[in-house]
XYZ file of C-alpha atoms in Angstrom:
691
model
C -84.023 17.847 -13.031
C -86.369 20.903 -12.627
C -85.173 23.538 -10.096
C -88.111 22.960 -7.935
C -87.415 19.266 -7.683
C -83.842 20.023 -6.962
C -84.896 22.589 -4.010
C -87.199 19.793 -2.833
C -84.369 17.460 -2.614
C -82.032 20.051 -0.699
C -84.871 20.714 1.834
C -85.358 16.761 2.368
C -81.566 16.476 2.809
C -81.333 19.458 5.217
C -84.535 18.243 7.246
C -83.032 14.672 7.408
C -86.142 13.251 5.867
C -84.083 10.462 3.949
C -87.381 8.413 3.258
C -88.588 11.200 1.341
C -85.426 11.224 -0.312
C -85.697 7.637 -1.507
C -89.524 8.054 -2.678
C -88.141 10.991 -4.854
C -85.708 8.560 -6.261
C -88.290 6.208 -7.019
C -90.457 8.670 -9.050
C -87.312 10.207 -10.480
C -84.243 8.089 -10.859
C -82.125 11.431 -12.095
C -82.731 12.654 -8.392
C -79.521 10.897 -7.216
C -77.543 12.682 -9.782
C -78.618 16.295 -9.177
C -76.063 18.241 -7.716
C -78.075 20.251 -4.664
C -75.559 22.679 -3.136
C -73.342 25.466 -4.395
C -70.642 22.971 -3.662
C -72.089 20.727 -6.179
C -72.891 18.004 -3.823
C -75.075 15.214 -4.430
C -77.519 13.745 -1.942
C -75.488 10.901 -1.346
C -72.683 13.340 -0.152
C -74.675 15.452 1.856
C -75.835 12.017 3.406
C -72.003 10.887 4.171
C -71.580 14.409 5.748
C -74.256 14.014 7.857
C -73.167 10.612 8.808
C -76.390 8.736 7.610
C -74.709 5.342 7.494
C -77.881 3.342 6.979
C -79.295 5.715 4.311
C -76.172 5.368 2.349
C -76.130 1.266 2.709
C -79.597 1.145 1.842
C -79.613 3.288 -1.122
C -76.581 1.504 -2.444
C -78.372 -1.862 -1.912
C -81.391 -0.864 -3.475
C -80.593 0.641 -6.803
C -78.834 -0.793 -9.914
C -75.326 -1.679 -10.125
C -75.104 0.754 -13.128
C -76.448 3.881 -11.207
C -74.694 2.820 -7.920
C -71.511 2.751 -9.736
C -72.115 6.066 -11.569
C -73.210 8.124 -8.578
C -70.363 6.991 -6.099
C -67.924 8.284 -8.945
C -69.530 11.761 -8.948
C -67.361 14.656 -7.767
C -68.133 17.935 -6.056
C -66.814 21.473 -6.875
C -63.404 20.342 -4.770
C -63.275 17.091 -6.743
C -64.308 14.983 -3.950
C -66.291 11.808 -4.296
C -68.552 10.280 -1.489
C -65.722 8.103 -0.613
C -63.426 11.195 -0.196
C -66.118 12.559 2.333
C -66.343 9.259 4.392
C -62.565 8.876 4.415
C -62.087 12.746 5.597
C -64.823 12.479 8.592
C -63.590 8.789 9.278
C -66.911 7.007 8.624
C -65.472 3.559 8.468
C -69.023 1.624 7.772
C -69.482 4.086 4.614
C -65.813 3.643 3.415
C -66.388 0.081 3.610
C -69.869 0.024 2.028
C -68.719 2.364 -0.708
C -65.071 0.765 -1.481
C -66.152 -3.053 -1.574
C -68.583 -1.961 -4.430
C -65.537 -0.721 -6.674
C -62.035 -0.526 -4.931
C -60.960 1.551 -8.174
C -62.776 4.446 -6.502
C -59.834 4.600 -3.977
C -57.436 5.680 -6.585
C -59.656 8.699 -7.785
C -58.042 11.831 -6.969
C -59.767 15.213 -6.152
C -58.433 18.562 -7.516
C -55.873 18.646 -5.118
C -54.553 15.370 -6.322
C -55.776 13.640 -3.020
C -57.134 10.165 -3.037
C -59.642 9.149 -0.228
C -56.556 6.995 1.590
C -54.605 10.322 1.364
C -57.602 12.238 3.206
C -58.079 9.436 5.822
C -54.468 9.754 6.861
C -53.982 13.449 6.751
C -56.992 13.746 9.100
C -55.511 11.242 11.344
C -58.691 9.050 11.051
C -56.908 5.588 11.694
C -59.575 2.987 11.525
C -60.808 4.480 8.055
C -57.138 4.432 6.861
C -56.814 0.757 7.540
C -60.477 0.304 5.751
C -59.338 1.806 2.450
C -55.706 0.145 2.910
C -57.596 -3.028 3.109
C -59.404 -2.620 0.086
C -56.331 -1.540 -2.055
C -55.819 -4.177 -4.994
C -52.105 -3.610 -4.656
C -50.534 -2.849 -1.304
C -46.921 -2.353 -3.013
C -48.445 0.618 -5.144
C -47.273 3.770 -3.148
C -48.898 5.983 -5.775
C -52.363 6.655 -3.889
C -50.546 8.102 -0.968
C -49.277 10.766 -2.836
C -50.844 14.195 -4.012
C -49.895 16.359 -6.712
C -47.313 18.546 -5.148
C -45.067 15.377 -3.898
C -46.574 15.182 -0.269
C -47.164 11.615 0.934
C -49.277 10.559 3.716
C -46.256 10.370 5.735
C -45.423 14.110 5.199
C -48.829 15.377 6.107
C -49.480 12.799 9.106
C -46.254 14.437 10.457
C -47.294 17.751 9.617
C -50.702 17.253 11.217
C -48.911 15.733 14.429
C -50.622 12.318 13.863
C -47.547 10.521 15.005
C -49.208 7.043 15.916
C -50.446 6.813 12.740
C -47.202 7.864 11.011
C -45.537 5.296 12.739
C -47.693 2.625 11.391
C -47.511 4.123 7.767
C -43.887 3.879 7.929
C -44.224 0.070 8.644
C -46.668 -0.004 5.864
C -45.037 1.881 3.233
C -41.379 1.973 4.037
C -40.353 3.781 0.740
C -42.247 6.984 1.718
C -39.428 7.635 4.462
C -37.215 8.821 1.474
C -39.767 10.568 -0.577
C -39.259 14.511 -0.982
C -41.904 16.707 -2.235
C -41.319 19.514 -4.970
C -39.931 21.855 -2.326
C -37.200 19.086 -1.495
C -38.770 18.451 1.964
C -38.641 14.750 3.388
C -40.827 13.490 6.243
C -37.711 14.061 8.427
C -37.483 17.674 7.239
C -41.165 18.370 8.022
C -40.502 16.790 11.494
C -37.122 18.947 12.167
C -39.414 21.966 11.698
C -41.819 21.159 14.632
C -39.494 22.021 18.071
C -42.753 21.995 19.954
C -43.128 18.351 19.577
C -39.864 17.440 21.291
C -39.301 17.792 24.998
C -36.120 19.903 24.481
C -37.825 22.943 22.868
C -40.722 22.703 25.573
C -40.287 25.292 28.436
C -42.240 23.970 31.791
C -42.538 25.347 35.316
C -40.977 23.284 38.012
C -44.188 21.740 38.968
C -45.073 20.924 35.367
C -41.581 19.290 35.035
C -42.168 17.246 38.130
C -45.569 16.046 37.157
C -44.013 15.449 33.442
C -41.170 13.044 34.825
C -43.621 11.244 36.906
C -46.166 10.529 34.023
C -46.332 7.162 32.539
C -46.264 6.859 28.647
C -46.125 3.415 27.010
C -43.967 3.906 23.873
C -46.006 1.250 21.721
C -49.388 2.248 22.712
C -50.176 3.614 19.574
C -48.601 1.042 17.417
C -51.260 -1.971 17.810
C -54.682 -1.825 15.878
C -56.980 -3.951 17.296
C -59.206 -5.737 15.062
C -62.965 -5.555 16.249
C -65.372 -8.505 16.601
C -62.012 -10.815 15.798
C -61.048 -12.288 19.050
C -58.303 -14.339 17.558
C -56.622 -11.709 15.963
C -56.721 -8.838 18.344
C -53.901 -7.732 20.242
C -53.985 -5.961 23.299
C -51.207 -3.637 24.932
C -51.312 -4.332 28.729
C -50.940 -1.372 30.712
C -50.229 -2.798 34.168
C -47.662 -4.969 35.444
C -47.430 -8.606 34.246
C -48.036 -10.076 37.528
C -51.470 -8.648 37.626
C -52.401 -10.397 34.198
C -54.569 -13.009 35.671
C -56.818 -10.241 37.553
C -57.214 -8.012 34.790
C -58.100 -11.148 32.352
C -60.759 -12.154 34.589
C -62.183 -8.700 34.790
C -61.822 -8.492 30.912
C -63.742 -11.741 30.697
C -66.769 -10.668 33.032
C -66.857 -7.521 30.735
C -67.358 -9.274 27.587
C -69.697 -11.596 29.253
C -71.619 -8.773 30.354
C -71.718 -7.445 26.911
C -73.093 -10.957 25.406
C -75.804 -11.004 27.538
C -76.784 -7.559 27.350
C -76.445 -6.155 23.847
C -75.190 -9.293 21.766
C -71.833 -10.526 20.853
C -71.269 -7.777 18.511
C -73.516 -4.813 20.010
C -73.356 -1.590 18.166
C -69.567 -2.324 16.932
C -69.097 -1.785 13.288
C -69.119 -4.878 10.938
C -65.633 -5.341 9.136
C -65.736 -6.633 5.594
C -63.625 -9.921 5.347
C -61.383 -8.358 2.675
C -60.334 -5.668 5.064
C -60.013 -8.298 7.900
C -57.476 -10.015 5.787
C -55.580 -7.069 5.295
C -55.538 -5.604 8.835
C -54.467 -9.338 9.903
C -51.437 -9.029 7.828
C -50.725 -5.612 9.626
C -50.973 -7.143 12.934
C -48.569 -9.659 12.357
C -46.321 -7.081 11.181
C -46.993 -5.135 14.027
C -46.188 -8.080 16.285
C -42.815 -8.620 14.802
C -41.957 -4.905 15.696
C -43.286 -5.337 19.167
C -41.014 -8.237 19.510
C -38.185 -6.512 18.307
C -38.847 -3.773 20.851
C -38.775 -4.115 24.438
C -40.685 -1.595 26.526
C -38.214 0.582 28.756
C -39.041 1.414 32.150
C -37.414 3.981 34.350
C -38.412 1.853 37.531
C -39.510 -1.668 38.183
C -42.786 -2.877 36.201
C -44.451 -3.241 39.926
C -44.266 0.243 40.991
C -46.193 1.411 37.610
C -49.379 0.719 39.716
C -48.186 3.010 42.668
C -47.202 5.791 40.372
C -50.581 5.733 38.443
C -52.095 5.755 41.986
C -50.234 8.719 42.898
C -51.315 10.430 39.805
C -54.703 9.580 40.420
C -54.476 10.979 43.908
C -52.860 14.271 42.506
C -55.770 14.585 39.971
C -58.386 14.431 42.791
C -56.484 16.828 45.052
C -56.381 19.376 41.992
C -60.171 18.965 41.486
C -60.680 19.629 45.421
C -58.494 22.728 45.054
C -60.557 23.928 42.115
C -57.965 23.378 39.637
C -59.151 20.365 37.823
C -57.602 17.381 36.444
C -57.377 18.816 33.000
C -53.935 20.209 33.789
C -52.462 16.877 34.544
C -54.152 15.429 31.327
C -52.790 18.416 29.164
C -49.067 17.414 30.454
C -50.016 14.058 29.667
C -51.163 14.539 26.312
C -47.638 16.851 25.763
C -45.721 14.048 27.008
C -47.552 11.438 24.806
C -46.659 13.913 21.665
C -43.097 13.823 22.641
C -42.695 10.082 22.912
C -44.582 9.583 19.712
C -42.377 12.364 17.849
C -39.217 10.885 19.037
C -40.198 7.355 18.114
C -41.172 8.877 14.698
C -37.966 10.506 14.383
C -35.963 7.323 15.296
C -37.455 5.433 12.630
C -37.014 8.023 9.883
C -33.473 8.434 10.689
C -32.841 4.688 10.767
C -34.644 4.161 7.630
C -33.637 7.326 5.779
C -30.945 7.571 3.197
C -30.188 10.983 4.162
C -27.355 11.439 1.493
C -28.697 9.771 -1.790
C -32.585 10.489 -2.013
C -33.638 8.061 -4.808
C -37.414 9.060 -4.480
C -38.137 12.530 -5.671
C -41.627 12.204 -4.661
C -42.789 14.722 -7.532
C -46.141 14.745 -9.401
C -46.376 11.233 -10.973
C -48.524 12.614 -13.469
C -46.966 16.096 -14.227
C -44.526 16.240 -17.210
C -41.056 15.005 -16.118
C -38.127 17.081 -17.094
C -34.188 16.613 -15.886
C -33.995 12.809 -16.580
C -37.332 12.268 -14.917
C -36.753 14.304 -11.612
C -39.175 17.082 -12.236
C -38.783 20.620 -10.650
C -37.280 19.501 -7.170
C -35.941 22.384 -5.102
C -32.818 21.606 -3.268
C -33.229 21.752 0.636
C -30.762 21.801 3.184
C -30.136 18.785 5.416
C -32.617 17.848 8.294
C -29.814 18.205 10.933
C -29.215 21.805 9.868
C -32.818 22.618 10.059
C -32.913 20.649 13.508
C -30.107 22.858 14.673
C -31.834 26.067 13.813
C -35.031 25.220 15.391
C -33.376 23.860 18.539
C -34.293 20.057 18.025
C -31.738 18.748 20.477
C -32.970 15.064 20.234
C -32.686 15.006 16.357
C -29.382 16.533 16.170
C -27.761 14.057 18.563
C -29.660 11.156 16.744
C -28.344 12.135 13.373
C -24.941 12.636 14.536
C -25.043 9.214 16.523
C -26.313 7.330 13.368
C -24.507 9.289 10.619
C -21.312 11.067 11.937
C -20.564 12.586 8.566
C -23.479 14.770 8.876
C -21.328 17.159 10.722
C -19.831 18.109 7.465
C -23.187 19.388 6.066
C -23.403 23.120 5.177
C -26.257 25.589 3.947
C -26.084 27.313 0.735
C -23.965 29.890 2.556
C -21.385 27.536 4.227
C -23.027 27.282 7.536
C -22.720 24.136 9.560
C -24.655 22.876 12.431
C -22.405 24.745 14.764
C -22.704 28.053 13.117
C -26.524 27.734 12.876
C -26.784 26.693 16.564
C -25.031 29.869 17.501
C -26.656 32.129 14.973
C -30.078 31.178 16.060
C -29.448 31.336 19.890
C -29.867 27.459 20.369
C -28.135 27.072 23.907
C -29.091 23.139 24.226
C -27.860 22.290 20.670
C -24.826 24.424 21.484
C -24.174 22.624 24.790
C -24.519 19.464 23.056
C -22.214 20.122 20.254
C -19.683 21.565 22.877
C -19.552 18.551 24.690
C -18.192 16.430 21.675
C -14.532 16.766 21.294
C -13.943 15.701 17.844
C -16.510 18.117 16.703
C -15.243 20.800 18.972
C -12.011 20.407 17.167
C -13.150 20.609 13.519
C -16.715 22.056 13.292
C -16.159 25.036 15.618
C -13.561 26.626 13.291
C -15.912 26.776 10.520
C -16.630 29.976 8.619
C -19.348 30.888 6.347
C -19.033 32.717 3.010
C -18.608 35.915 4.298
C -16.004 34.848 6.501
C -17.762 34.999 9.537
C -16.558 32.739 12.457
C -18.494 31.339 15.453
C -17.926 34.260 17.610
C -19.071 36.919 14.601
C -22.404 35.127 14.348
C -22.713 34.990 18.337
C -21.918 38.693 18.180
C -24.547 39.601 15.512
C -28.065 40.619 16.500
C -30.743 39.950 14.167
C -33.976 38.618 15.271
C -36.489 40.613 17.735
C -36.322 39.262 21.347
C -34.460 35.967 20.949
C -34.360 35.288 24.469
C -37.550 34.364 27.260
C -37.235 37.495 29.049
C -39.121 40.673 28.915
C -37.744 44.259 27.983
C -34.624 45.131 25.933
C -32.462 45.667 29.077
C -32.696 41.765 29.776
C -32.415 40.978 26.145
C -29.148 42.771 26.042
C -28.143 41.111 29.092
C -28.540 37.725 27.826
C -27.148 38.884 24.458
C -23.848 39.689 26.157
C -23.867 36.367 28.141
C -24.482 34.307 24.976
C -21.557 36.225 23.193
C -19.133 35.541 26.294
C -20.293 32.015 26.518
C -19.371 31.183 22.980
C -16.022 33.187 23.242
C -15.110 31.081 26.407
C -16.120 27.646 25.019
C -14.042 28.190 21.843
C -11.015 25.454 21.221
C -7.682 26.849 22.441
C -6.340 27.360 18.873
C -9.184 29.338 18.094
C -8.041 32.843 17.313
C -10.420 35.882 16.613
C -10.304 36.750 12.906
C -11.619 39.531 10.435
C -14.429 38.592 8.122
C -14.688 39.602 4.787
C -15.873 43.312 5.616
C -12.838 43.873 7.651
C -15.000 43.583 11.005
C -13.992 41.620 14.161
C -16.648 39.943 16.509
C -16.282 42.660 18.782
C -17.021 45.316 16.418
C -20.040 43.509 15.256
C -21.658 42.933 18.649
C -21.153 46.865 19.267
C -22.786 47.727 15.918
C -25.483 45.264 15.764
C -26.679 45.648 19.518
C -26.505 49.690 19.448
C -30.282 49.927 18.967
C -30.718 47.223 21.550
C -28.575 49.058 24.008
C -30.505 52.295 23.215
C -33.952 51.072 24.092
C -32.430 49.159 27.010
C -31.113 52.362 28.456
C -34.188 54.385 27.565
C -36.576 51.633 29.639
C -34.019 51.636 32.504
C -33.960 55.408 32.755
C -37.721 55.992 32.781
C -38.168 53.179 35.274
C -35.302 54.578 37.569
C -36.599 58.082 37.371
C -40.204 56.984 38.154
C -38.866 54.960 41.180
C -36.538 57.609 42.504
C -39.356 60.094 42.925
C -41.075 57.477 44.827
C -38.094 56.686 46.912
C -37.512 60.361 47.829
C -41.399 60.843 48.856
C -41.129 57.667 51.032
C -37.897 58.729 52.696
C -39.632 62.256 53.458
C -42.519 60.405 55.207
C -40.255 57.950 56.813
C -38.210 60.567 58.332
C -41.043 62.664 59.649
C -42.595 59.319 60.954
C -39.654 58.474 62.421
C -39.254 61.968 64.410
C -42.687 62.010 65.923
C -42.860 59.723 69.015
C -46.126 58.194 69.682
C -47.269 59.532 73.190
C -44.472 62.034 73.320
C -40.912 61.696 75.602
C -40.576 62.366 79.108
C -40.279 66.106 79.827
C -37.939 65.504 82.525
C -35.474 62.584 80.959
C -36.564 62.591 77.244
C -37.315 58.906 77.363
C -40.339 57.982 75.349
C -43.425 57.606 77.757
C -44.630 54.208 75.872
C -41.198 52.648 75.729
C -41.312 49.091 76.283
C -44.951 48.704 74.886
C -44.783 46.100 71.913
C -46.644 48.450 69.231
C -43.948 51.086 70.128
C -41.004 48.744 69.451
C -43.024 47.499 65.911
C -43.263 51.517 65.129
C -39.579 52.360 65.999
C -38.087 49.367 63.975
C -40.588 49.909 61.133
C -39.843 53.657 61.059
C -36.120 53.138 60.992
C -36.235 50.277 58.201
C -38.609 52.493 56.045
C -36.028 55.535 56.446
C -33.063 53.274 55.599
C -34.509 51.284 52.591
C -35.985 54.389 50.994
C -32.457 56.179 51.102
C -30.956 53.085 49.864
C -33.367 52.879 47.054
C -33.033 56.255 46.059
C -29.049 55.899 46.079
C -29.377 52.790 43.697
C -31.923 54.475 41.179
C -29.555 57.437 41.056
C -26.771 55.374 40.318
C -28.565 53.572 37.498
C -29.494 57.151 36.072
C -25.728 58.170 35.980
C -24.434 54.901 34.464
C -22.547 54.958 31.234
C -24.516 52.301 29.830
C -22.042 50.267 28.164
C -22.843 46.788 26.569
C -21.098 44.789 29.592
C -22.920 47.107 32.076
C -26.122 45.256 31.369
C -24.725 41.691 32.380
C -24.730 42.235 36.277
C -24.128 45.824 37.132
C -27.408 47.519 35.989
C -29.869 44.341 36.704
C -28.723 43.908 40.071
C -28.939 47.634 40.907
C -32.494 47.620 39.461
C -33.225 44.453 41.490
C -31.950 45.752 44.795
C -33.576 49.204 44.075
C -36.823 47.588 43.565
C -36.559 45.356 46.756
C -35.618 48.465 48.846
C -38.197 50.523 47.473
C -40.890 47.775 48.308
C -39.256 47.392 51.651
C -39.562 50.767 52.489
C -43.397 51.239 51.395
C -44.297 48.343 53.642
C -42.000 49.521 56.437
C -44.070 53.147 56.167
C -47.423 51.316 56.245
C -46.421 49.150 59.356
C -45.042 52.060 61.342
C -48.303 54.184 60.682
C -50.372 50.980 61.929
C -48.359 50.663 65.006
C -48.421 54.367 65.793
C -52.113 54.361 65.114
C -52.735 51.798 67.373
C -52.361 53.841 70.516
C -55.139 56.372 69.844
C -57.846 53.526 69.370
C -59.857 52.738 72.580
C -59.585 49.393 73.937
C -62.628 48.074 72.919
C -62.175 49.062 69.312
C -58.667 47.620 68.988
C -59.745 44.295 67.653
C -61.821 45.974 65.053
C -59.101 47.820 63.359
C -56.992 44.764 62.524
C -58.967 44.080 59.244
C -58.770 47.915 58.280
C -54.959 47.373 58.670
C -55.285 44.588 56.324
C -57.055 46.281 53.920
C -54.658 49.141 53.832
C -51.607 46.668 53.077
C -53.509 45.017 50.285
C -52.300 47.510 47.537
C -49.066 47.169 48.278
C -49.244 43.475 48.343
C -50.993 43.662 45.236
C -48.176 45.538 43.377
C -45.625 43.081 44.902
C -47.100 40.094 43.481
C -47.564 42.076 40.021
C -43.986 42.623 39.938
C -42.912 39.063 41.192
C -42.372 37.886 37.186
C -39.695 40.909 37.036
C -38.318 39.650 39.975
C -37.926 36.170 38.867
C -36.518 37.345 35.567
C -34.031 39.454 36.755
C -32.729 36.943 39.335
C -32.658 34.274 36.672
C -30.802 36.590 34.380
C -28.175 37.277 36.844
C -27.369 33.951 38.102
C -28.290 31.716 35.123
C -25.025 31.179 33.044
C -26.640 29.748 29.705
C -30.098 31.936 28.583
C -33.115 30.079 27.287
C -34.270 30.372 24.032
C -37.742 32.270 23.105
C -39.846 29.534 21.305
C -42.035 32.270 19.501
C -38.497 33.490 18.020
C -37.922 30.025 16.972
C -41.131 29.759 14.998
C -40.497 33.195 13.588
C -37.221 31.925 12.193
C -38.547 28.794 10.772
C -41.430 30.849 9.018
C -38.708 33.208 7.859
């Protein structure tokens, strides 16, 4: 075609003038084959991009079969056909319209080795996936569900966190559970590397935890695929108590009757091809069998579910009234749904997986096969080791319950699950392992290739800020607590040993934590110096204020003239508190400055002094302001006394604001002092996985 005609086609497509596109085709049949964008897209591909379902169907119905087969096989610069584009966007109508003309188009691969079925799965387009699955000529052939690097649709749906679709894929393609890609990763490996998808690795505040535990998530909600326009084969999940089924069924009947009388039987719903319906009905029968096998587990009687949902609705309404919005609860709901789905996928993978005999390599089926047909496959460590490293407690527990021999899995440097949990500062995993006596007697005595025991690894500081506390001083505090926790939980027959470098655990702790001690000492010194200067100034002001008696004393008896007045009593008490607390704060900060800054000093001594010093300093500042306002009250005329209260309040605002800003530090210091087991930083977990 001439360049002018190509540009004209491009303009028609960009403006949505599809009638003109058809007219251009009638004048020149080669118009549909022209690649009119830099990405080498045809008019048909652009129409799919913008969701022109009617145009695509009309076009394919009105052109010859030979031309139709040719243009639907045309690929752009990425190797995507129109069916690839429709599958990626999840357009079921276009997928059905194209696939029914030539089912072989489902097996066409783009430059990444991805089929349309693969793209629908990786983007979580559930209905498009089932549409293409229904058009497959052989449902036992799983080659369409793999790409050139060995990744399967199960790998990708788990990686993209489409866990509902992943559950269904496991039922349709059970062999994919044991496939590994060319990096040696199975779907279970991928899931083990996603700690944010599990409850054990999710940190929530108290209110979030309360709401999280109250929310209802139906485990089988995502497992049922409802066929549209086919009442006989439609299965519905009931999210209400069984004794309310009659009422709900009656309401649903009224709803369907209203639809029939207003928009017709089908309305605007998409009409599925009969071939697709047959496959989906077979899938439904499979899902019905799965539902029969699993019973819904309630934490409370089913009749209470309505009450719980009503309470959640009330809470959302209150949040809207107070300006917070219900989206906060919806966010927690989505988080819990993700956790439940991920755990379901995990259970299915572990139950079906052959963890110790991967028979399917998942390699590129079209590449040259070497090494007895296995290809270049890397050896990957066991999923339980990745889960222990990432802190996925649920997976570690499930694998140990299903395959107890997994406790003997080790990495290339001979580290088992216990050593990895300790090295990567995973207290929840370590606590789980510590409760199992059989594991404690055997696995806790493991040493790596360098001769490092569990205590050596607990004493080694490698990662940057592994704990969920700010500042080097508190990081050092929790590092020492972690070392002591591991040391005190070792089996009775455990003895400290030297590694191959001739070092004990204590020597390693002192050596590796030296920079952290230095950084923490620097922060504490700088903070104490600044606070001690403020405390000294407040002490000077408080002493001067306490000696200046409002109204003066009686010249004969020396008793204050205003004694007994309420403001005078407030002044007397506030000035005394200000003086005593400021002096106490000064002493505490001076004791920090003169500390030895030994490793064990960071556990209780230094944090406690800092917490008490900050508390008394804030108390002294507030007391000085109160004593000033109480003394100033006597010099105000009676008619103006009520007018000065707002001024006093505004004067106290800076102190209040400063105290609120320091509240997170207060909470961190308090928790760090009283908490025995520290909390892992999720950011540090991700850094470990990426590393």
